[in-house]
GROMACS .gro file of C-alpha atoms in nm:
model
  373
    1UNK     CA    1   2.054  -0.720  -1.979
    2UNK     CA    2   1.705  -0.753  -1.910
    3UNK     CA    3   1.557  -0.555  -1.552
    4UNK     CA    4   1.337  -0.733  -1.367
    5UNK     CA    5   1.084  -0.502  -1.117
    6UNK     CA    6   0.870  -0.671  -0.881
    7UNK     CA    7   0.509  -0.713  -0.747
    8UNK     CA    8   0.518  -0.532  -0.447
    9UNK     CA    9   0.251  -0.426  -0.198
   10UNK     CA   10   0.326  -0.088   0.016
   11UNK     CA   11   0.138  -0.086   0.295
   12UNK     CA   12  -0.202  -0.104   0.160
   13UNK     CA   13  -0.144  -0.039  -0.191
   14UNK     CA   14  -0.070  -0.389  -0.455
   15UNK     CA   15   0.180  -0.256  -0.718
   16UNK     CA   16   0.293  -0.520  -1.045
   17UNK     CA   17   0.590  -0.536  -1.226
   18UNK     CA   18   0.821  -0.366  -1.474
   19UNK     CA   19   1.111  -0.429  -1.720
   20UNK     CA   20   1.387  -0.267  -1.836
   21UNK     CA   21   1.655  -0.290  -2.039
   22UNK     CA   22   1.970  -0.244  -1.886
   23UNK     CA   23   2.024  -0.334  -1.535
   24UNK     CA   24   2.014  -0.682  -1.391
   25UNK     CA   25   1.771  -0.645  -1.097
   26UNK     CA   26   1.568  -0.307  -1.037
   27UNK     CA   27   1.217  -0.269  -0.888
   28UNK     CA   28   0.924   0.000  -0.955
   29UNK     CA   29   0.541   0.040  -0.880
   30UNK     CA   30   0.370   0.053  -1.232
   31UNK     CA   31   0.032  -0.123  -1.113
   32UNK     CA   32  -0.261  -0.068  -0.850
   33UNK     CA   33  -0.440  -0.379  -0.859
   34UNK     CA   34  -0.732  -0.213  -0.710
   35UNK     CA   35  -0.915   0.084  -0.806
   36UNK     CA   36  -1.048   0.123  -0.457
   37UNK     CA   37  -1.279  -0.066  -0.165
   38UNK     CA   38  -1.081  -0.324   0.049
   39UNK     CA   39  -0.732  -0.222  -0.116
   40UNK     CA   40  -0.516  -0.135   0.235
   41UNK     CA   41  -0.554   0.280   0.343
   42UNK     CA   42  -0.822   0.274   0.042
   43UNK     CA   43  -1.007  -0.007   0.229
   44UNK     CA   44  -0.963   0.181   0.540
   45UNK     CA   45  -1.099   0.485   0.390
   46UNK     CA   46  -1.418   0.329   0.226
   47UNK     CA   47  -1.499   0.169   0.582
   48UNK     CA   48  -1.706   0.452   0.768
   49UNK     CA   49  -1.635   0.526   1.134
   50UNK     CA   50  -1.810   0.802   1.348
   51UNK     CA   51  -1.545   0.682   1.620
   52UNK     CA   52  -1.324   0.844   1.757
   53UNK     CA   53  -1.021   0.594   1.721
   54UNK     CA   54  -1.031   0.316   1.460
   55UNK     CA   55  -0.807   0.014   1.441
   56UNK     CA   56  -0.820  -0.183   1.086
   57UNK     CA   57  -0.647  -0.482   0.955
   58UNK     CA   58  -0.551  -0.533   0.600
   59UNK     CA   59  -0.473  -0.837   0.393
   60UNK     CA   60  -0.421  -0.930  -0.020
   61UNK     CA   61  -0.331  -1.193  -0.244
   62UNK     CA   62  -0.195  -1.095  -0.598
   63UNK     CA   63  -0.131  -1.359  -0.899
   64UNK     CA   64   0.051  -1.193  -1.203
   65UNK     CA   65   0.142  -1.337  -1.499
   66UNK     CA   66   0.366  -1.209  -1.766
   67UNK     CA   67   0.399  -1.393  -2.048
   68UNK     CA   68   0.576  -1.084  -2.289
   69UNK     CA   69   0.834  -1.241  -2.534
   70UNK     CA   70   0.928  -1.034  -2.839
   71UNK     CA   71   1.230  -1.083  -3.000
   72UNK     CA   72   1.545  -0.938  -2.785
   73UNK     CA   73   1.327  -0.900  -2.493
   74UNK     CA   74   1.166  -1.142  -2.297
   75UNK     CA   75   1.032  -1.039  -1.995
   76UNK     CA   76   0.843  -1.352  -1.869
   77UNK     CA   77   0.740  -1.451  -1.529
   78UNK     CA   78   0.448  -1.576  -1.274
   79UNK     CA   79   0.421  -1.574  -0.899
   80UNK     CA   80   0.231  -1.403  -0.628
   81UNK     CA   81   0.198  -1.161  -0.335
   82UNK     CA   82   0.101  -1.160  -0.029
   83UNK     CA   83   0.017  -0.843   0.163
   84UNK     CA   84  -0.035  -0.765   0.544
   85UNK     CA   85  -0.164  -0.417   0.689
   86UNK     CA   86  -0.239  -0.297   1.092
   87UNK     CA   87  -0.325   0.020   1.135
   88UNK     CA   88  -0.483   0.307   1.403
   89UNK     CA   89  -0.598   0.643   1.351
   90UNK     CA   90  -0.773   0.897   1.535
   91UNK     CA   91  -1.067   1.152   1.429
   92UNK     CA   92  -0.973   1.511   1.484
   93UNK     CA   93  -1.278   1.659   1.432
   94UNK     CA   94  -1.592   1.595   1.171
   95UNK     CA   95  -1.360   1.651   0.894
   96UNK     CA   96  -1.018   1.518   0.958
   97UNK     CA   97  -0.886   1.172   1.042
   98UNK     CA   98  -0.477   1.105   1.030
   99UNK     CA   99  -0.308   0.760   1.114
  100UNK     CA  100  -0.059   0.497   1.082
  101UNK     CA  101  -0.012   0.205   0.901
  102UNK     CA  102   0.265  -0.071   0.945
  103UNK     CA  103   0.308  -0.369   0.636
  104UNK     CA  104   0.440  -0.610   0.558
  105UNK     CA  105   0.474  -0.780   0.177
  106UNK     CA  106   0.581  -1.122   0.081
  107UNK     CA  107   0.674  -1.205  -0.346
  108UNK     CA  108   0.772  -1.511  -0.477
  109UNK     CA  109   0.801  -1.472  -0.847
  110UNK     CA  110   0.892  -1.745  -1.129
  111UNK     CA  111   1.131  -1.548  -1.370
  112UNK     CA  112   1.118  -1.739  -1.671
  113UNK     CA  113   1.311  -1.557  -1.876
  114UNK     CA  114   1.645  -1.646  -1.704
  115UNK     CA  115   1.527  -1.966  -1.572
  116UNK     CA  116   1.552  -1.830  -1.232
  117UNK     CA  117   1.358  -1.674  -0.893
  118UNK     CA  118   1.316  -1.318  -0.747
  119UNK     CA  119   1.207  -1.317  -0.364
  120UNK     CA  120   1.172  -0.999  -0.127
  121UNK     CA  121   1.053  -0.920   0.191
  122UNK     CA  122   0.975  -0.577   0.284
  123UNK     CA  123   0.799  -0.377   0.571
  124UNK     CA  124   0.646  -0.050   0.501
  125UNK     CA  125   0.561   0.236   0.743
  126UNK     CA  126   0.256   0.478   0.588
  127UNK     CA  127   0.150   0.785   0.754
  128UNK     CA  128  -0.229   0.871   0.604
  129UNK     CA  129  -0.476   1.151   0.630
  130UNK     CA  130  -0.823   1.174   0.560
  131UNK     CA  131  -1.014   1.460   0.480
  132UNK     CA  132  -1.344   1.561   0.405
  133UNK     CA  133  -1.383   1.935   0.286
  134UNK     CA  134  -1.744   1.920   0.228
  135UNK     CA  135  -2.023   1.643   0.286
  136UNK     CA  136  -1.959   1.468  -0.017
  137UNK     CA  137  -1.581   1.464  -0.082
  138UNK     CA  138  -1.276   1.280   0.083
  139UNK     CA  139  -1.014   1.331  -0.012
  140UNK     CA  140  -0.669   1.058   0.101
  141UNK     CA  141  -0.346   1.121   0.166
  142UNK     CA  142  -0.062   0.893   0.209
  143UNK     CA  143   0.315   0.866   0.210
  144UNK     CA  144   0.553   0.596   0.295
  145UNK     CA  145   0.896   0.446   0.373
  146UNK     CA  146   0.968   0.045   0.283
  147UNK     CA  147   1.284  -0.155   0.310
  148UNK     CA  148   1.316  -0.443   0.194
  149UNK     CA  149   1.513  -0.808   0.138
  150UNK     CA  150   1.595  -0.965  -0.177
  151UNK     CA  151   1.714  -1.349  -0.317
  152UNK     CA  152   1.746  -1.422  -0.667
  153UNK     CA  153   1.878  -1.669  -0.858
  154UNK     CA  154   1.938  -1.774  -1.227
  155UNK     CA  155   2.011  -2.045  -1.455
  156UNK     CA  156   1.825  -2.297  -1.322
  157UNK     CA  157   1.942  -2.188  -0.937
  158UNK     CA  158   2.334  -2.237  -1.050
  159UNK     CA  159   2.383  -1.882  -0.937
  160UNK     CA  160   2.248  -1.691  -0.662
  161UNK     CA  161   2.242  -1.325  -0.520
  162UNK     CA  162   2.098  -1.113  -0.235
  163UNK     CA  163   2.055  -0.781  -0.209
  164UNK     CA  164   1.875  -0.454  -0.011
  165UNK     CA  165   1.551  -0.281  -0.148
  166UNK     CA  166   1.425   0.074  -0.041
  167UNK     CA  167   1.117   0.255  -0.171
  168UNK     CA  168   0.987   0.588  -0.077
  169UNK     CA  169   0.608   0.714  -0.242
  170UNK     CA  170   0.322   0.921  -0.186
  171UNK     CA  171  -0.033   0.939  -0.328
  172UNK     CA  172  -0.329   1.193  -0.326
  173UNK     CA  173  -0.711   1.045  -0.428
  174UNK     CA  174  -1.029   1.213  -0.433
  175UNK     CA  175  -1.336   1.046  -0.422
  176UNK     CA  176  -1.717   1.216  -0.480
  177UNK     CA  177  -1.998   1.027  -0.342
  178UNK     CA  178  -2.331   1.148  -0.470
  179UNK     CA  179  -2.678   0.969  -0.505
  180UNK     CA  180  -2.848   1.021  -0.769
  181UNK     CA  181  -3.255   0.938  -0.652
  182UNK     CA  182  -3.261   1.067  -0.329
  183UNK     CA  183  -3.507   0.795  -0.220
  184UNK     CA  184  -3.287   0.546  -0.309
  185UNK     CA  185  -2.968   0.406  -0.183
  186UNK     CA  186  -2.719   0.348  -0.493
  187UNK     CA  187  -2.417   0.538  -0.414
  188UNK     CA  188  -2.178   0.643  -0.728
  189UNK     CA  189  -1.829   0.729  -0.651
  190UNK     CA  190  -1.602   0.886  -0.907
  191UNK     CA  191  -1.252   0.918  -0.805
  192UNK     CA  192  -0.893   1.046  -0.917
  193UNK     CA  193  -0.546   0.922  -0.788
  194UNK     CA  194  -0.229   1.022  -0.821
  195UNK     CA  195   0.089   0.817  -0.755
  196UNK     CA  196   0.432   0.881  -0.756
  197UNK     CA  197   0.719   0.639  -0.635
  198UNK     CA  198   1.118   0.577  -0.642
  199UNK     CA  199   1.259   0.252  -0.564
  200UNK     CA  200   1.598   0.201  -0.536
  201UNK     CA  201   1.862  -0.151  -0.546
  202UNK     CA  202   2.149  -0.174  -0.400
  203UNK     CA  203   2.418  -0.296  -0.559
  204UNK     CA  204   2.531  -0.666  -0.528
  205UNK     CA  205   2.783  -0.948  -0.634
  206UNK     CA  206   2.604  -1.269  -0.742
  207UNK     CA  207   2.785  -1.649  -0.672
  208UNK     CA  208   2.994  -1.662  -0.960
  209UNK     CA  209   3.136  -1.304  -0.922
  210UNK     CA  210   2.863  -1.069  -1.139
  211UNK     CA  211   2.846  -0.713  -1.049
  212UNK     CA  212   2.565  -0.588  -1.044
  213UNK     CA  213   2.511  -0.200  -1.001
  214UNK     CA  214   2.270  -0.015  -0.806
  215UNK     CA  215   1.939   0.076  -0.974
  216UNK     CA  216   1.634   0.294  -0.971
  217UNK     CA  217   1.319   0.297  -1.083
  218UNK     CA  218   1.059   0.572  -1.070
  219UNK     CA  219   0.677   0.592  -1.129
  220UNK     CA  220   0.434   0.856  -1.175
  221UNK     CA  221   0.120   0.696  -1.245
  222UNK     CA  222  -0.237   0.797  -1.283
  223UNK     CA  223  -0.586   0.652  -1.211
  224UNK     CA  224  -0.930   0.739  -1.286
  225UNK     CA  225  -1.225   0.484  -1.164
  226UNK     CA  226  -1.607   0.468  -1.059
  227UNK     CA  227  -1.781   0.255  -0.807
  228UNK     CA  228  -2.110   0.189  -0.773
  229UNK     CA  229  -2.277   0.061  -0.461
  230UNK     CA  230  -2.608  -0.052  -0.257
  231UNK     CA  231  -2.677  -0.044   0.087
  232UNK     CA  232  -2.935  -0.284   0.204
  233UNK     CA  233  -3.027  -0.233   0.614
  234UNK     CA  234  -3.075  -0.522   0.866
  235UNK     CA  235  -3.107  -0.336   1.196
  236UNK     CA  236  -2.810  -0.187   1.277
  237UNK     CA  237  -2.646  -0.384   1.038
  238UNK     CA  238  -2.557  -0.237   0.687
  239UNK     CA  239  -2.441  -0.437   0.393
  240UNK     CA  240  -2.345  -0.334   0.074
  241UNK     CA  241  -2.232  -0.466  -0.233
  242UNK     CA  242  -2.069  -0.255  -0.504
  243UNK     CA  243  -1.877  -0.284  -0.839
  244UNK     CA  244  -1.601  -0.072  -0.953
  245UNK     CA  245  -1.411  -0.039  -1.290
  246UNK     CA  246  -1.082   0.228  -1.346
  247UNK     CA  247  -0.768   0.287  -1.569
  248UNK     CA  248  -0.449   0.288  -1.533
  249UNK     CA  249  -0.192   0.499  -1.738
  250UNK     CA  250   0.188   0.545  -1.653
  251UNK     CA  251   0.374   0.845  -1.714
  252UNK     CA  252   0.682   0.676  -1.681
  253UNK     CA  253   0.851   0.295  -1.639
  254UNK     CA  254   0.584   0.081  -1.805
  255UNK     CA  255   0.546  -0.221  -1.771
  256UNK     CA  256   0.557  -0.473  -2.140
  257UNK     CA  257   0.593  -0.108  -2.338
  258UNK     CA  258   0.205  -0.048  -2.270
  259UNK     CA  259   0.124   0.258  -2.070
  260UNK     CA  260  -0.248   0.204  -1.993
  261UNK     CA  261  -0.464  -0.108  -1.882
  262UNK     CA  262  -0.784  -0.088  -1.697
  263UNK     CA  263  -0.892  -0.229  -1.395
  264UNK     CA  264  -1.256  -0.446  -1.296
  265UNK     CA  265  -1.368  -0.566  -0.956
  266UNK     CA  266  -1.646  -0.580  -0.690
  267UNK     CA  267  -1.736  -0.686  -0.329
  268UNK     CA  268  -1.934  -0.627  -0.050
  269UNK     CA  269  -1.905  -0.390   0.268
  270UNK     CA  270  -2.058  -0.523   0.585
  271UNK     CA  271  -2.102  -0.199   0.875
  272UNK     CA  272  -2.267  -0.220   1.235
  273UNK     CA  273  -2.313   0.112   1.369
  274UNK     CA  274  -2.366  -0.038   1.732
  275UNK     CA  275  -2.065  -0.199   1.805
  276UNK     CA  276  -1.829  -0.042   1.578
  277UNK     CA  277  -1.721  -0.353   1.356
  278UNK     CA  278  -1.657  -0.279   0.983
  279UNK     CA  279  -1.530  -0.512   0.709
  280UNK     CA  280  -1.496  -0.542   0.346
  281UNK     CA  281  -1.382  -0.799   0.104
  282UNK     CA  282  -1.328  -0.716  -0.248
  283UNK     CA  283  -1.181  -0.892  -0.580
  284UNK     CA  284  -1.045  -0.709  -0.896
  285UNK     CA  285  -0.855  -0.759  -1.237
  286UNK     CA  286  -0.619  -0.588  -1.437
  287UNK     CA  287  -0.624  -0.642  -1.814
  288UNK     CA  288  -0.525  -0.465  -2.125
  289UNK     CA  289  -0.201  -0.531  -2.026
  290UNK     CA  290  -0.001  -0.625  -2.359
  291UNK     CA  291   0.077  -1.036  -2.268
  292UNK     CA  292   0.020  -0.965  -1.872
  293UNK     CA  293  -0.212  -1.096  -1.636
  294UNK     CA  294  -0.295  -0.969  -1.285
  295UNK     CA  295  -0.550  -1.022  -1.007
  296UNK     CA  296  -0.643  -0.945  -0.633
  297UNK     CA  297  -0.811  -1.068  -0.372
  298UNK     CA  298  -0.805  -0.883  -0.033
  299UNK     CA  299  -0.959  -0.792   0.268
  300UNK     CA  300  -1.014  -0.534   0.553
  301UNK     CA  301  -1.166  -0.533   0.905
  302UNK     CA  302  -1.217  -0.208   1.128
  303UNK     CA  303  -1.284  -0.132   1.488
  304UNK     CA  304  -1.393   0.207   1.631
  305UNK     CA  305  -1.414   0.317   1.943
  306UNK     CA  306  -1.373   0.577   2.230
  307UNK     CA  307  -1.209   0.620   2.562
  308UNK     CA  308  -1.437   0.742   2.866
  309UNK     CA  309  -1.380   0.712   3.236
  310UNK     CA  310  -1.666   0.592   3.518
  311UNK     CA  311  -1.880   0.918   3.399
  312UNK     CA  312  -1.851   0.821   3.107
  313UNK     CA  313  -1.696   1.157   2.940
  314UNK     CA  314  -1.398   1.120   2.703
  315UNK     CA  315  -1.073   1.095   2.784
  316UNK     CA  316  -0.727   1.226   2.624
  317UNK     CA  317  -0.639   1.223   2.286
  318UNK     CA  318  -0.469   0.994   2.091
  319UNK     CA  319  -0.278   1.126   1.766
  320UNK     CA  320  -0.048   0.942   1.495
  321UNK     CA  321   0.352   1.073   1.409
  322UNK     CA  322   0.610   0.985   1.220
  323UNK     CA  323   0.969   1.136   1.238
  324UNK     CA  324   1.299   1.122   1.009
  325UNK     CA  325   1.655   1.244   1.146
  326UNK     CA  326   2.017   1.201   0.991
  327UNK     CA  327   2.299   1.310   1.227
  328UNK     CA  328   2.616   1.473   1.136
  329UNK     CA  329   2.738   1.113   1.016
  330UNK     CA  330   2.545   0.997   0.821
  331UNK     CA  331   2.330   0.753   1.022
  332UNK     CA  332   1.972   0.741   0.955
  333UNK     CA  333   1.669   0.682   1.178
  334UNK     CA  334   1.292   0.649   1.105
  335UNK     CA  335   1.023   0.634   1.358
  336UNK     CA  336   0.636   0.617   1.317
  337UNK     CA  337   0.375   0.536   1.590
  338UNK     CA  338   0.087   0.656   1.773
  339UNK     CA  339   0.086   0.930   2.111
  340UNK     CA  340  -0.167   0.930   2.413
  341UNK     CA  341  -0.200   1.209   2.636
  342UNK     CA  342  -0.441   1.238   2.917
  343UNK     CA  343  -0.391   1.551   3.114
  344UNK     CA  344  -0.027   1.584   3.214
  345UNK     CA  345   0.040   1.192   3.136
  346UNK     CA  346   0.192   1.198   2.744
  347UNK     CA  347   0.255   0.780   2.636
  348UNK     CA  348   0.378   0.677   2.321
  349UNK     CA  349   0.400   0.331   2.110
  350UNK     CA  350   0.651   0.382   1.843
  351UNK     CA  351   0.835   0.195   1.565
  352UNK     CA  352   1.174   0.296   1.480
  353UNK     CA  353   1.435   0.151   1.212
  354UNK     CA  354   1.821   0.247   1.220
  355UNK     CA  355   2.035   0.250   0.934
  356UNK     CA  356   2.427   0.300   1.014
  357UNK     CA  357   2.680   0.460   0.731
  358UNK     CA  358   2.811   0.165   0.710
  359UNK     CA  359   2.513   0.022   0.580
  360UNK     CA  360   2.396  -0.193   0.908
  361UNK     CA  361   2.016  -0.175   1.002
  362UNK     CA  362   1.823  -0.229   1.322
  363UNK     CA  363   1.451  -0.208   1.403
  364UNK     CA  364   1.268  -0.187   1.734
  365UNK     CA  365   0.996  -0.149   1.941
  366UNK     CA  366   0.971   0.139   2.153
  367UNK     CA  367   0.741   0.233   2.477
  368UNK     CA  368   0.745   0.559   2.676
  369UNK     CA  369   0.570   0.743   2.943
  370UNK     CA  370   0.612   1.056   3.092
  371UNK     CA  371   0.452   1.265   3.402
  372UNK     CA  372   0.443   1.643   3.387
  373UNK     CA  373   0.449   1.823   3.758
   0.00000   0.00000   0.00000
């Protein structure tokens, strides 16, 4: 039976499809549609903030097309993605910036080859890091936690199933800004990322009484790329346009037997140093795909600021966490969110999702305060 993976975004990251061979319904990261810029924590991390806290927003739109049909296996389909990102994090020092990031992804895919539809709707929780060892290099950090919901049918919608998705993945890039005439301002960036990623399906009945079992899919994927960019000043204003190419090679679960493709894009960076605002809008395509198709368009917006009272002096410190427990039965619970403390007032805004042994799940919204004395 052929395996159908998905185009799913995690948190700020767009990844494409994959097929196998022998399970109904399994998903798996196999492609980045962006080598960098306005691509979620990557956008984030391209958008330069002296501020002490920084709120972004994150959002994409990916079209894939697979049109691979050879002989026994036919692995066609078309349909899109959309991708939704908020995020905060706070600057430790010169050097160090850690936050949080909450998503949400939308597919809708056309699966040709069994004249049927694959739908899922996850959210994502994504701790990140930033550092930068010396003036030139950063260096990103990012892990992550999605759940997800998933509808598919077959045969022309005569038979129907649902089932539960969950995806765990981290990823490590470094990126070297240098320019190479000092008196002028074209900025290359060579970079390296790693990914690796397990997604997991839960096992499900469809209408007419298929069993399906549970499947897996793992990725370990790696990605080269250079950007080049332009900064042109208005004022305080700074906007600059750039172009980026990369390649994409999987170690594992590729997608149309093909383990490398290559990625092209550009866009343009817009930065006011007075009030903080940063944005960035960016469009790239993957080809070299074997019969596959895929493009992105997506945007980011940032905000930074800082916290002073009437003297205008700072005031307490605001810090990202994110938490995992599983008590003596079995029951899991995830939490992510941010932390304020001000002298002895500690607050926290915090995310948290449940899941029961027996397989319930609950999410919420959590505020606390406390007082020390």
């Amino acid at each position: 039976m052929r395996r159908l993976a998905m185009t799913s975004s995690f948190d700020s990251s767009v990844m494409a499809v994959d097929f196998a061979r022998k399970s109904a319904l399994a998903l798996g990261p196999t492609d980045q549609g962006n080598t960098g810029g306005a691509s979620g924590i990557d956008g984030r991390s391209a958008l330069a903030s002296a501020s002490p806290i920084t709120v972004w927003g994150h959002g994409s739109y990916t079209s894939v097309d697979n049109d691979y049909n050879n002989g026994t296996q036919d692995n066609r389909y078309d349909g899109d993605v959309w991708g939704y990102n908020i995020g905060a994090d706070y600057r430790f020092d010169n050097n160090i910036v850690a936050g949080l990031s909450l998503g949400y992804n939308d597919t809708d895919l056309t699966t040709t080859f069994n004249d049927g539809t694959y739908q899922e709707n996850a959210w994502v929780i994504s701790p990140y890091a930033i550092i930068s060892p010396t003036e030139n290099l950063s260096i990103v950090t990012e892990a992550g936690y999605s759940q997800g919901n998933i509808d598919v049918t077959r045969n022309n919608d005569a038979v129907n199933g649902s089932t539960d998705s969950a995806m765990w993945y981290a990823s490590l890039k470094g990126i070297y800004a240098y320019r190479p005439m000092q008196d002028t301002p074209l900025t290359l960036s060579p970079s390296v990322s790693l990914l690796a990623a397990r997604k997991t399906i839960d096992s499900y009945t469809e209408s007419d009484g298929t069993f399906n079992d549970s499947s897996r899919s793992n990725t370990r994927q790696f990605k080269p790329a250079i950007e080049a960019a332009y900064d042109f000043g208005f004022d305080s204003l700074t906007v600059t346009p750039f172009v980026e190419t990369g390649m994409v090679h999987d170690f594992t679960d590729e997608l149309n037997n093909d383990k490398t493709a290559f990625t092209v894009g550009g866009g343009v960076r817009l930065s006011d140093r007075d009030t903080g605002l940063n944005a960035a809008l960016e469009g790239s395509y993957l080809a070299g795909r074997t019969d596959y198709t895929e493009y992105t368009v997506a945007g980011t917006v940032s905000y930074g600021f800082e916290l002073r009272d009437l003297d205008g002096q700072p005031v307490g410190l605001m810090s990202p966490f994110f938490g995992s427990d599983v008590d003596e039965y079995g029951n899991q619970s995830m939490s992510g969110g941010l932390g304020f403390i001000s002298g002895p007032m500690t607050s926290r805004l915090s995310l948290a999702h449940d899941i029961s042994q027996a397989g319930s799940a609950e999410s919420r919204a959590q505020i606390s305060m406390s007082l020390d004395f």
